[in-house]
Structure formats: C-alpha cells, structure tokens
Amino acid sequence: MKFKYVVVGAGLAGLTVAERIASELDEKVLVIEKRNHIGGNVYDSYNEDGILIHNYGPHIFHTSDRDVYLYLSRFTQWNDYQHKVLAYVDGNLVPLPITVETVNKLYNLNLDCSQLEGFLKDKAEKLDEIKTSRDVALSKVGRDIYEKIFENYTKKQWGVDPAELDTSVISRIPVRYNRDTRYFADRYQGMPRHGYARMCENMAANKNIKIMLNTDYKEIIGLIEYDILFYTGPVDYFYDYKHGRLSYRSIRFEFETVDKEEYQEAPVVNYPNDYDFTRITEFKKLTWQKHGKTTICKEYPCSEGEPYYPFPTKECKAVYALYEEEMKKERNVIFLGRLAEYRYYNMDAVVRRALDVFEEVKNRYEG
Ligand code: FAD
Ligand code: UDP
C-alpha cells in the first residue's frame, strides 16, 4: 500500500496536518488511530442521559492567535463561553486566578485594585532565583496563598512537591491586579457549538482523508510505503523505550449524573485542600446545554493509565533530550503534538504547531 503522507494519531495535531494536506495539496493522506474514535483528548460525546460530556476531561478553547481561531472556525461555530473557576478554600469559594476579588474573599478585606500590588508585594518572598513552580508562587503571592491554593493542589495533580516541577506548571495561573475573574484573558474563547467531536468530524470530512481506527500504527506501518510520516503519539514508544520510559501524569475521570438541573456555582470548582480529586466540572455550564439533569466529572490524578500530561521535571527533560537527538536524525518523520514533543501544549498551541509544520512541508516538498 502506498501513501505519500501518513499521520499517526487523530488528535488535533494529526487532524490539522491531515486536513491541510487533503485540502490545500489535494493529496491523499492516511490517518492511523489506535482509539475507536477521532479527536484525541478533545473528544466529547453524549452520555446515556443525553448530556454532552468531555470524555477526557474539561476542554475550554481559548487563544490569542487569530489565525488558529479563524482556522478552527471553518469547522465549527462557537458559543461565547468565558471560563470561570472557583477554588474551595477554608470553607469559601474564591475565584481563580488570583485577583483582587480572591484576596478580598480569602482575607475578608475590601482592597481596591490599586492596593493589591502592594498587598501581594508585602506577602511575596524575595528569592534570588526562580527555578521551580514553588518559587514562582512564593515570589508572586507569598507563603500563605501558596499553601492555601497551590501547594496541595499541585501535590495531588502531579504526585510531587511543586519544588520538583519546573516553572511552567504554576506559571499557567497568572496574578491579575484587577477584577477580571475569567480564568483566561485570551481574545478568543468559547466552546464549539456542537461539540469538539463534531468539529473534528468536519476537519476529517475531506475525501482525501482515509482513517484507520482501532489500530496501533506499529501493527500496520511495515506494510505501508510512505514519503513522510507525521507522528503524534508518545515519542518513547516510537523508539521502543530505548532510552527508558518518559513519565506522564494520568487522570481517572469519574462521571456522575445527578437528577437536578444544577450542581455547583461555577463550571469548574477546584479543591486544593479537600478530597482526593482536584476539581469538579459541570459540563452543562460549559456547553450551555439545556437538560433537566446534570453531569459532573471528578478528576483523580494518578501515575498509571493514559498519558495525559508530560511530566515537567529535570529528570524527565533529560530523558526526552536523548529522544530528541534520535528525532533530529530522522529524514522523513516529523514529530508533533503533546505526546511526541512532550510539551504541556494547549489546544491552540497544538493547532498552531501543526499549521506551521504543514507550511514547512509544503515549501520543502511541494514547492
Ligand atoms: P492527543 O489529543 O493526545 O492525540 C494523540 C492521538 O494519537 C490520540 O488520539 C492517541 O490515541 C493517538 N495515538 C497515540 N499512540 C498511538 C499509536 N501507537 N498508534 C496510533 N495512534 C496513537 N487544552 C486547552 O486548550 N484547553 C483546555 O481546557 C484543556 N484541558 C485539558 C484537560 C485535560 C485533562 C488534558 C489531558 C488536556 C487538556 N488540554 C486543554 C490539552 C489538549 O488536550 C491538548 O492540547 C490536545 O488535545 C493535544 O492534541 P494532540 O493531537 O497533540 O494529542
Ligand atoms: N494549580 C494549583 N491550584 C489550582 C489550580 C491550578 O495549584 O487551584 C496549579 C497546578 O499545579 C496545576 C497548574 O496550576 O497543574 C496548572 O493549572 P491548570 O488549570 O492550567 O491545569 P490543567 O487545566 O492543565 O490541568
């Protein structure tokens, strides 16, 4: 069997590359996917009660990259959802990220925005170097807020102390000296109006795209001749773990449907210090679906299971660097996506990377 282009993995990285090849180059492309559906981790579906859930955890689209937004908008319309998160701390629900509202609720104060910077400056620890996620939090908000909001959540989520994780993890949560309590401040935000799975189906709807589900690429790749392979699976698996296994953090998602219209005050409530789960998501509050019942999801982080989060520690990065050396030697394999590049990518960054990879390939091979 001969295909000029083969893609491993039908997540957003793989689908974006496949769609571009099929539409812009008008070339056939084979996509090999080991799961029984496309979409990767953004996949959503209707449960037995008819409520739209995100099977691999809550996914909220947000970007400041206009090209990415316009590209995905070819395949879906959006609702104008703006993400809100509350954290349950000392018996109160406080908004995240940290804003003047958060500090006022935590300490029963009435600061205005101009006072917040000074307040946090007094609390912040002065460190010579910011090397870890712990340093990031201590230097921005000080020990008390670190302990109330970041320390235990991070220990639950990653199974290690924030001092073991590089700065990228806690840096995802900004401090805002204003009253903007949205979780993200990006220009474009929303949920695909008919869900992510539908958006992905639309991306894959080109007749040039052939999809093989339920197939690990290793079962079949020896039988296929190709010019270029785009690989979006785990990189250590590609190389048969020759430099050892990369660590990924996994999550057990526990779904529950309750017989009432509404479950909690916000779409996502974080529990830094209580319970074994990190957060509860109520899907209807993201998707704006109307239904008499509501489905929630509790997230229990764990080390075994599907690889969801690359593990940002020094040790893991050192192992990844060994694989990177191998990757550089490949002539006709391009590695992209969260698993192949071992990066804590959001959806928009994955699509951006796939669009850039496509342009490079187009210029190099189709010039
Ligand atoms: P994936 O979606 O993982 O796709 C890779 C595909 O390759 C999978 O379908 C897999 O089955 C397949 N595959 C793997 N190995 C093989 C093999 N051997 N053979 C064949 N196929 C294979 N991003 C946001 O922007 N906003 C959010 O709110 C958000 N929330 C998230 C919540 C959670 C719990 C997680 C885990 C991620 C979240 N993300 C979020 C990140 C988002 O999921 C990723 O950026 C995006 O899905 C990555 O796409 P990908 O194609 O690189 O990888
Ligand atoms: N985090 C935290 N407390 C919170 C929320 C987040 O300590 O209430 C930390 C935690 O280490 C987490 C990281 O910030 O892994 C990034 O949070 P984000 O909400 O971006 O996580 P994701 O949605 O990617 O799981």
Short mmCIF file of C-alpha atoms and ligand atoms in Angstrom, two decimals:
data_model
loop_
_atom_site.label_atom_id
_atom_site.label_comp_id
_atom_site.label_asym_id
_atom_site.label_seq_id
_atom_site.Cartn_x
_atom_site.Cartn_y
_atom_site.Cartn_z
CA MET A 1 0.00 0.00 0.00
CA LYS A 2 1.45 3.41 -0.93
CA PHE A 3 0.55 6.76 0.65
CA LYS A 4 2.67 9.82 0.19
CA TYR A 5 1.56 11.14 3.58
CA VAL A 6 0.78 9.12 6.71
CA VAL A 7 -0.31 10.60 10.06
CA VAL A 8 -0.20 8.68 13.34
CA GLY A 9 -2.84 9.89 15.78
CA ALA A 10 -6.16 11.59 15.06
CA GLY A 11 -5.97 14.23 17.79
CA LEU A 12 -5.95 17.94 16.97
CA ALA A 13 -2.30 17.81 15.83
CA GLY A 14 -2.85 14.91 13.44
CA LEU A 15 -6.20 16.10 12.14
CA THR A 16 -4.91 19.60 11.41
CA VAL A 17 -1.99 18.27 9.36
CA ALA A 18 -4.24 15.77 7.56
CA GLU A 19 -6.86 18.39 6.77
CA ARG A 20 -4.27 20.78 5.31
CA ILE A 21 -2.68 18.08 3.15
CA ALA A 22 -6.06 16.91 1.91
CA SER A 23 -7.50 20.37 1.22
CA GLU A 24 -4.59 22.51 0.21
CA LEU A 25 -2.35 19.96 -1.51
CA ASP A 26 -5.24 17.81 -2.71
CA GLU A 27 -3.20 14.75 -1.76
CA LYS A 28 -4.42 11.55 -0.15
CA VAL A 29 -3.44 11.05 3.47
CA LEU A 30 -3.78 8.03 5.73
CA VAL A 31 -4.50 8.66 9.42
CA ILE A 32 -3.87 5.75 11.80
CA GLU A 33 -5.54 5.99 15.22
CA LYS A 34 -5.42 3.42 17.98
CA ARG A 35 -8.60 4.52 19.74
CA ASN A 36 -12.08 3.82 18.34
CA HIS A 37 -12.73 7.48 17.63
CA ILE A 38 -11.02 10.57 16.27
CA GLY A 39 -10.35 13.79 18.20
CA GLY A 40 -7.75 12.54 20.69
CA ASN A 41 -8.24 14.09 24.10
CA VAL A 42 -10.68 16.74 22.97
CA TYR A 43 -13.24 14.07 22.09
CA ASP A 44 -16.73 14.58 23.54
CA SER A 45 -19.91 12.52 23.37
CA TYR A 46 -23.47 12.32 24.67
CA ASN A 47 -23.83 10.03 27.69
CA GLU A 48 -26.81 7.72 28.27
CA ASP A 49 -28.83 10.61 29.68
CA GLY A 50 -28.17 12.68 26.57
CA ILE A 51 -25.78 15.14 28.22
CA LEU A 52 -22.70 16.22 26.29
CA ILE A 53 -19.57 15.32 28.27
CA HIS A 54 -15.85 15.65 27.61
CA ASN A 55 -14.62 12.06 27.84
CA TYR A 56 -11.02 13.04 28.62
CA GLY A 57 -11.63 15.94 30.98
CA PRO A 58 -12.89 19.50 30.54
CA HIS A 59 -11.60 21.28 27.43
CA ILE A 60 -12.06 25.02 27.07
CA PHE A 61 -10.88 26.65 23.89
CA HIS A 62 -9.02 29.93 24.31
CA THR A 63 -6.44 31.65 22.17
CA SER A 64 -4.98 34.98 21.22
CA ASP A 65 -3.80 33.52 17.93
CA ARG A 66 -6.23 34.90 15.37
CA ASP A 67 -5.08 32.51 12.61
CA VAL A 68 -5.75 29.48 14.78
CA TYR A 69 -9.14 30.81 15.77
CA LEU A 70 -10.08 31.51 12.14
CA TYR A 71 -8.77 28.14 11.02
CA LEU A 72 -10.87 26.18 13.54
CA SER A 73 -13.85 28.44 12.82
CA ARG A 74 -14.02 26.84 9.38
CA PHE A 75 -15.15 23.65 11.11
CA THR A 76 -17.34 24.93 13.90
CA GLN A 77 -19.30 27.84 15.24
CA TRP A 78 -18.67 28.76 18.89
CA ASN A 79 -20.68 29.71 21.90
CA ASP A 80 -19.18 32.72 23.66
CA TYR A 81 -18.37 30.87 26.85
CA GLN A 82 -15.75 32.58 29.06
CA HIS A 83 -14.22 30.15 31.52
CA LYS A 84 -14.78 30.63 35.26
CA VAL A 85 -13.13 28.67 38.05
CA LEU A 86 -13.74 28.85 41.79
CA ALA A 87 -11.50 27.27 44.42
CA TYR A 88 -12.89 25.89 47.67
CA VAL A 89 -10.60 27.27 50.40
CA ASP A 90 -11.27 27.47 54.14
CA GLY A 91 -14.97 26.86 53.53
CA ASN A 92 -15.29 29.66 50.93
CA LEU A 93 -15.44 29.66 47.16
CA VAL A 94 -12.85 32.10 45.82
CA PRO A 95 -12.28 32.99 42.15
CA LEU A 96 -9.17 31.88 40.26
CA PRO A 97 -6.79 33.14 39.00
CA ILE A 98 -5.76 35.41 41.85
CA THR A 99 -7.36 38.81 41.52
CA VAL A 100 -8.42 41.46 44.00
CA GLU A 101 -11.70 39.51 44.46
CA THR A 102 -9.75 36.40 45.50
CA VAL A 103 -7.65 38.22 48.07
CA ASN A 104 -10.66 40.08 49.47
CA LYS A 105 -12.57 36.82 49.93
CA LEU A 106 -9.63 34.93 51.39
CA TYR A 107 -8.83 37.58 53.99
CA ASN A 108 -12.20 39.26 54.38
CA LEU A 109 -10.79 42.57 53.12
CA ASN A 110 -12.05 45.32 50.91
CA LEU A 111 -8.96 46.22 48.88
CA ASP A 112 -9.32 48.05 45.61
CA CYS A 113 -7.26 47.17 42.55
CA SER A 114 -4.58 49.77 43.21
CA GLN A 115 -3.93 48.26 46.67
CA LEU A 116 -3.50 44.67 45.53
CA GLU A 117 0.02 45.01 44.17
CA GLY A 118 1.28 46.45 47.45
CA PHE A 119 -0.57 43.81 49.47
CA LEU A 120 0.98 40.96 47.49
CA LYS A 121 4.41 42.58 47.46
CA ASP A 122 4.41 42.54 51.26
CA LYS A 123 3.47 38.86 51.26
CA ALA A 124 5.78 37.75 48.43
CA GLU A 125 9.08 36.06 49.29
CA LYS A 126 12.18 37.60 47.81
CA LEU A 127 14.10 34.84 46.10
CA ASP A 128 17.41 35.14 44.27
CA GLU A 129 16.35 32.77 41.53
CA ILE A 130 13.04 31.44 40.25
CA LYS A 131 13.79 27.83 39.37
CA THR A 132 10.70 25.83 40.23
CA SER A 133 6.92 26.12 40.36
CA ARG A 134 7.18 26.63 44.11
CA ASP A 135 9.49 29.62 43.57
CA VAL A 136 7.01 31.08 41.08
CA ALA A 137 4.16 31.02 43.57
CA LEU A 138 6.16 32.13 46.63
CA SER A 139 7.67 35.04 44.74
CA LYS A 140 4.32 36.23 43.43
CA VAL A 141 1.86 35.65 46.28
CA GLY A 142 3.83 34.54 49.36
CA ARG A 143 3.61 31.51 51.58
CA ASP A 144 0.04 31.76 52.87
CA ILE A 145 -1.67 31.92 49.48
CA TYR A 146 0.82 29.35 48.18
CA GLU A 147 -0.28 26.96 50.92
CA LYS A 148 -3.98 27.69 50.54
CA ILE A 149 -4.21 27.42 46.75
CA PHE A 150 -1.15 25.94 45.08
CA GLU A 151 0.80 23.59 47.28
CA ASN A 152 -1.70 20.81 47.89
CA TYR A 153 -3.48 21.03 44.54
CA THR A 154 -0.13 20.64 42.80
CA LYS A 155 0.86 17.72 45.05
CA LYS A 156 -2.41 15.99 44.18
CA GLN A 157 -2.19 16.79 40.47
CA TRP A 158 1.45 15.79 39.98
CA GLY A 159 2.19 13.50 42.93
CA VAL A 160 5.30 15.57 43.78
CA ASP A 161 6.09 18.79 45.60
CA PRO A 162 5.88 21.98 43.48
CA ALA A 163 9.62 22.39 44.17
CA GLU A 164 10.20 19.39 41.86
CA LEU A 165 8.35 20.92 38.91
CA ASP A 166 9.76 23.44 36.53
CA THR A 167 8.36 26.98 36.43
CA SER A 168 5.98 26.28 33.53
CA VAL A 169 3.35 24.50 35.67
CA ILE A 170 2.27 27.13 38.20
CA SER A 171 3.13 29.95 35.77
CA ARG A 172 0.00 28.88 33.87
CA ILE A 173 -2.03 30.63 36.58
CA PRO A 174 -1.46 34.40 36.41
CA VAL A 175 -1.91 37.00 39.13
CA ARG A 176 -4.13 39.86 37.95
CA TYR A 177 -4.17 43.27 39.55
CA ASN A 178 -7.77 43.83 38.51
CA ARG A 179 -11.27 42.37 38.88
CA ASP A 180 -11.21 40.21 35.74
CA THR A 181 -12.22 36.86 37.21
CA ARG A 182 -12.22 34.96 33.93
CA TYR A 183 -9.79 32.04 34.01
CA PHE A 184 -8.28 33.07 30.67
CA ALA A 185 -7.77 36.55 29.30
CA ASP A 186 -7.37 35.49 25.65
CA ARG A 187 -9.11 37.42 22.92
CA TYR A 188 -10.94 34.40 21.50
CA GLN A 189 -12.72 31.99 23.84
CA GLY A 190 -15.60 29.59 23.53
CA MET A 191 -16.83 26.07 23.09
CA PRO A 192 -17.60 24.50 19.70
CA ARG A 193 -21.34 24.96 19.38
CA HIS A 194 -21.99 21.31 18.51
CA GLY A 195 -19.04 19.91 20.44
CA TYR A 196 -15.43 19.01 19.72
CA ALA A 197 -16.21 15.64 18.14
CA ARG A 198 -18.38 17.33 15.52
CA MET A 199 -15.67 19.91 14.86
CA CYS A 200 -13.14 17.09 14.40
CA GLU A 201 -15.52 15.18 12.07
CA ASN A 202 -15.76 18.31 9.95
CA MET A 203 -11.97 18.56 9.83
CA ALA A 204 -11.75 14.96 8.69
CA ALA A 205 -14.59 15.13 6.16
CA ASN A 206 -12.37 15.55 3.09
CA LYS A 207 -12.48 12.60 0.65
CA ASN A 208 -8.67 12.57 0.54
CA ILE A 209 -8.52 11.61 4.23
CA LYS A 210 -8.60 7.88 4.97
CA ILE A 211 -8.88 6.99 8.64
CA MET A 212 -7.98 3.64 10.16
CA LEU A 213 -9.36 3.40 13.73
CA ASN A 214 -8.60 0.77 16.39
CA THR A 215 -5.10 0.37 15.00
CA ASP A 216 -1.77 0.86 16.71
CA TYR A 217 0.45 2.18 13.93
CA LYS A 218 3.06 -0.50 14.63
CA GLU A 219 0.57 -3.18 13.54
CA ILE A 220 0.46 -1.77 10.05
CA ILE A 221 3.28 0.64 9.32
CA GLY A 222 5.58 -2.08 7.95
CA LEU A 223 3.04 -2.72 5.19
CA ILE A 224 2.82 0.90 4.05
CA GLU A 225 5.18 2.80 1.81
CA TYR A 226 5.22 6.50 2.59
CA ASP A 227 7.24 9.60 1.87
CA ILE A 228 6.51 11.45 5.10
CA LEU A 229 5.21 10.22 8.44
CA PHE A 230 3.72 12.71 10.89
CA TYR A 231 3.90 11.14 14.34
CA THR A 232 1.76 12.49 17.21
CA GLY A 233 1.95 9.52 19.65
CA PRO A 234 4.35 9.18 22.61
CA VAL A 235 7.95 9.54 21.45
CA ASP A 236 9.38 6.90 23.82
CA TYR A 237 7.01 4.31 22.33
CA PHE A 238 8.18 5.24 18.81
CA TYR A 239 11.73 4.30 19.82
CA ASP A 240 10.68 1.17 21.76
CA TYR A 241 11.70 2.86 25.02
CA LYS A 242 15.39 2.54 24.12
CA HIS A 243 16.33 5.46 26.39
CA GLY A 244 13.80 4.49 29.05
CA ARG A 245 10.20 5.47 29.65
CA LEU A 246 9.08 9.07 29.81
CA SER A 247 6.76 9.83 32.73
CA TYR A 248 3.29 11.10 32.04
CA ARG A 249 0.67 12.05 34.58
CA SER A 250 -2.69 10.40 34.10
CA ILE A 251 -6.16 11.08 35.47
CA ARG A 252 -9.09 8.86 36.36
CA PHE A 253 -12.26 10.68 35.39
CA GLU A 254 -15.30 9.81 37.49
CA PHE A 255 -18.58 10.88 35.89
CA GLU A 256 -21.84 11.18 37.77
CA THR A 257 -25.26 12.30 36.59
CA VAL A 258 -27.46 13.91 39.20
CA ASP A 259 -31.19 14.33 38.96
CA LYS A 260 -31.30 18.10 39.31
CA GLU A 261 -30.78 20.93 36.88
CA GLU A 262 -27.74 22.42 38.51
CA TYR A 263 -24.96 21.02 40.71
CA GLN A 264 -22.47 23.76 41.63
CA GLU A 265 -21.94 27.52 41.48
CA ALA A 266 -19.32 27.53 38.74
CA PRO A 267 -18.47 25.40 35.69
CA VAL A 268 -15.31 24.21 37.48
CA VAL A 269 -14.68 24.12 41.22
CA ASN A 270 -11.14 23.30 42.40
CA TYR A 271 -10.50 21.57 45.73
CA PRO A 272 -6.87 22.31 46.60
CA ASN A 273 -7.02 21.04 50.18
CA ASP A 274 -10.00 18.71 50.43
CA TYR A 275 -10.75 15.28 48.91
CA ASP A 276 -8.55 13.14 46.65
CA PHE A 277 -9.87 14.69 43.46
CA THR A 278 -8.54 18.03 42.21
CA ARG A 279 -11.64 19.53 40.64
CA ILE A 280 -15.26 19.04 39.68
CA THR A 281 -16.54 20.11 36.28
CA GLU A 282 -20.22 20.55 35.48
CA PHE A 283 -20.43 20.16 31.70
CA LYS A 284 -23.74 21.91 31.04
CA LYS A 285 -22.20 25.10 32.38
CA LEU A 286 -19.55 24.93 29.65
CA THR A 287 -21.72 23.82 26.77
CA TRP A 288 -24.91 25.70 27.71
CA GLN A 289 -26.94 22.58 27.02
CA LYS A 290 -30.49 22.65 28.47
CA HIS A 291 -31.41 19.44 30.32
CA GLY A 292 -33.35 18.51 33.45
CA LYS A 293 -30.36 16.53 34.82
CA THR A 294 -26.72 17.48 35.02
CA THR A 295 -23.45 15.51 34.67
CA ILE A 296 -20.32 16.26 36.68
CA CYS A 297 -16.79 14.89 36.50
CA LYS A 298 -14.32 14.48 39.34
CA GLU A 299 -10.62 14.21 38.40
CA TYR A 300 -8.39 11.82 40.34
CA PRO A 301 -4.77 12.24 39.21
CA CYS A 302 -2.70 9.02 39.04
CA SER A 303 0.53 7.73 37.55
CA GLU A 304 -0.84 4.69 35.69
CA GLY A 305 -3.19 4.99 32.72
CA GLU A 306 -3.49 7.02 29.54
CA PRO A 307 -0.63 9.51 29.12
CA TYR A 308 -2.21 12.95 29.51
CA TYR A 309 0.34 15.35 30.95
CA PRO A 310 4.08 15.31 30.15
CA PHE A 311 5.95 15.50 33.45
CA PRO A 312 7.94 18.75 33.65
CA THR A 313 10.85 17.72 35.88
CA LYS A 314 14.61 17.92 35.26
CA GLU A 315 14.91 14.12 35.10
CA CYS A 316 12.15 13.72 32.51
CA LYS A 317 13.54 16.52 30.39
CA ALA A 318 16.94 14.81 30.42
CA VAL A 319 15.39 11.57 29.10
CA TYR A 320 13.43 13.50 26.50
CA ALA A 321 16.65 15.18 25.34
CA LEU A 322 18.03 11.73 24.46
CA TYR A 323 14.98 11.05 22.30
CA GLU A 324 15.31 14.48 20.75
CA GLU A 325 18.75 13.54 19.47
CA GLU A 326 17.21 10.50 17.75
CA MET A 327 14.37 12.59 16.34
CA LYS A 328 16.81 15.00 14.73
CA LYS A 329 18.32 12.13 12.73
CA GLU A 330 15.02 11.13 11.12
CA ARG A 331 14.76 12.05 7.47
CA ASN A 332 11.08 11.55 6.79
CA VAL A 333 9.39 11.51 10.21
CA ILE A 334 8.03 14.70 11.75
CA PHE A 335 7.13 14.68 15.43
CA LEU A 336 4.42 16.98 16.68
CA GLY A 337 1.82 17.30 19.42
CA ARG A 338 1.62 16.93 23.16
CA LEU A 339 2.91 13.37 23.36
CA ALA A 340 5.54 13.43 20.61
CA GLU A 341 7.08 16.74 21.69
CA TYR A 342 6.48 16.02 25.37
CA ARG A 343 5.11 19.50 25.95
CA TYR A 344 2.28 20.85 28.07
CA TYR A 345 0.58 22.24 24.96
CA ASN A 346 -2.91 23.75 24.97
CA MET A 347 -5.19 23.07 22.01
CA ASP A 348 -4.43 26.33 20.25
CA ALA A 349 -0.67 25.79 20.51
CA VAL A 350 -1.03 22.31 19.04
CA VAL A 351 -3.02 23.63 16.09
CA ARG A 352 -0.50 26.46 15.59
CA ARG A 353 2.35 23.94 15.57
CA ALA A 354 0.52 21.70 13.08
CA LEU A 355 -0.21 24.62 10.76
CA ASP A 356 3.48 25.64 10.88
CA VAL A 357 4.64 22.07 10.23
CA PHE A 358 2.34 21.86 7.25
CA GLU A 359 3.71 25.10 5.77
CA GLU A 360 7.26 23.83 6.19
CA VAL A 361 6.47 20.57 4.48
CA LYS A 362 4.57 22.29 1.71
CA ASN A 363 7.51 24.57 0.98
CA ARG A 364 10.10 21.84 1.21
CA TYR A 365 8.37 19.07 -0.74
CA GLU A 366 5.70 20.67 -2.84
CA GLY A 367 7.48 23.99 -3.57
P1 FAD B 1 -3.83 13.89 21.60
O1 FAD B 1 -5.14 14.54 21.71
O2 FAD B 1 -3.32 13.10 22.76
O3 FAD B 1 -3.87 12.96 20.30
C1 FAD B 1 -2.90 11.95 20.04
C2 FAD B 1 -3.63 10.81 19.37
O4 FAD B 1 -2.66 9.81 18.98
C3 FAD B 1 -4.61 10.11 20.30
O5 FAD B 1 -5.87 10.03 19.69
C4 FAD B 1 -3.98 8.73 20.52
O6 FAD B 1 -4.95 7.71 20.70
C5 FAD B 1 -3.20 8.54 19.23
N1 FAD B 1 -2.11 7.58 19.37
C6 FAD B 1 -1.19 7.52 20.38
N2 FAD B 1 -0.36 6.48 20.18
C7 FAD B 1 -0.75 5.89 19.03
C8 FAD B 1 -0.29 4.74 18.32
N3 FAD B 1 0.73 3.99 18.77
N4 FAD B 1 -0.91 4.39 17.17
C9 FAD B 1 -1.98 5.11 16.72
N5 FAD B 1 -2.48 6.20 17.37
C10 FAD B 1 -1.86 6.58 18.51
N6 FAD B 1 -6.17 22.41 26.17
C11 FAD B 1 -6.81 23.59 26.07
O7 FAD B 1 -6.51 24.40 25.18
N7 FAD B 1 -7.83 23.91 26.95
C12 FAD B 1 -8.21 23.06 27.94
O8 FAD B 1 -9.13 23.37 28.71
C13 FAD B 1 -7.55 21.81 28.06
N8 FAD B 1 -7.90 20.95 29.04
C14 FAD B 1 -7.26 19.75 29.13
C15 FAD B 1 -7.65 18.87 30.13
C16 FAD B 1 -7.04 17.64 30.24
C17 FAD B 1 -7.45 16.70 31.33
C18 FAD B 1 -5.99 17.28 29.33
C19 FAD B 1 -5.30 15.95 29.44
C20 FAD B 1 -5.61 18.15 28.33
C21 FAD B 1 -6.22 19.40 28.22
N9 FAD B 1 -5.88 20.30 27.21
C22 FAD B 1 -6.51 21.51 27.12
C23 FAD B 1 -4.82 19.98 26.23
C24 FAD B 1 -5.36 19.33 24.95
O9 FAD B 1 -5.99 18.11 25.26
C25 FAD B 1 -4.18 19.09 24.00
O10 FAD B 1 -3.50 20.29 23.71
C26 FAD B 1 -4.57 18.47 22.66
O11 FAD B 1 -5.62 17.56 22.75
C27 FAD B 1 -3.34 17.77 22.12
O12 FAD B 1 -3.59 17.22 20.85
P2 FAD B 1 -2.58 16.16 20.26
O13 FAD B 1 -3.08 15.81 18.91
O14 FAD B 1 -1.18 16.64 20.39
O15 FAD B 1 -2.66 14.91 21.25
N1 UDP B 2 -2.92 24.89 40.21
C1 UDP B 2 -3.00 24.94 41.60
N2 UDP B 2 -4.20 25.21 42.18
C2 UDP B 2 -5.32 25.43 41.48
C3 UDP B 2 -5.24 25.39 40.06
C4 UDP B 2 -4.03 25.11 39.46
O1 UDP B 2 -2.00 24.71 42.27
O2 UDP B 2 -6.39 25.65 42.08
C5 UDP B 2 -1.60 24.59 39.61
C6 UDP B 2 -1.42 23.07 39.44
O3 UDP B 2 -0.05 22.75 39.61
C7 UDP B 2 -1.86 22.85 38.01
C8 UDP B 2 -1.32 24.11 37.33
O4 UDP B 2 -1.51 25.14 38.31
O5 UDP B 2 -1.31 21.66 37.47
C9 UDP B 2 -1.98 24.47 36.02
O6 UDP B 2 -3.38 24.61 36.22
P1 UDP B 2 -4.39 24.46 35.00
O7 UDP B 2 -5.74 24.84 35.48
O8 UDP B 2 -3.85 25.16 33.82
O9 UDP B 2 -4.33 22.88 34.78
P2 UDP B 2 -4.91 21.95 33.59
O10 UDP B 2 -6.26 22.51 33.22
O11 UDP B 2 -3.88 22.00 32.52
O12 UDP B 2 -4.99 20.62 34.27
#
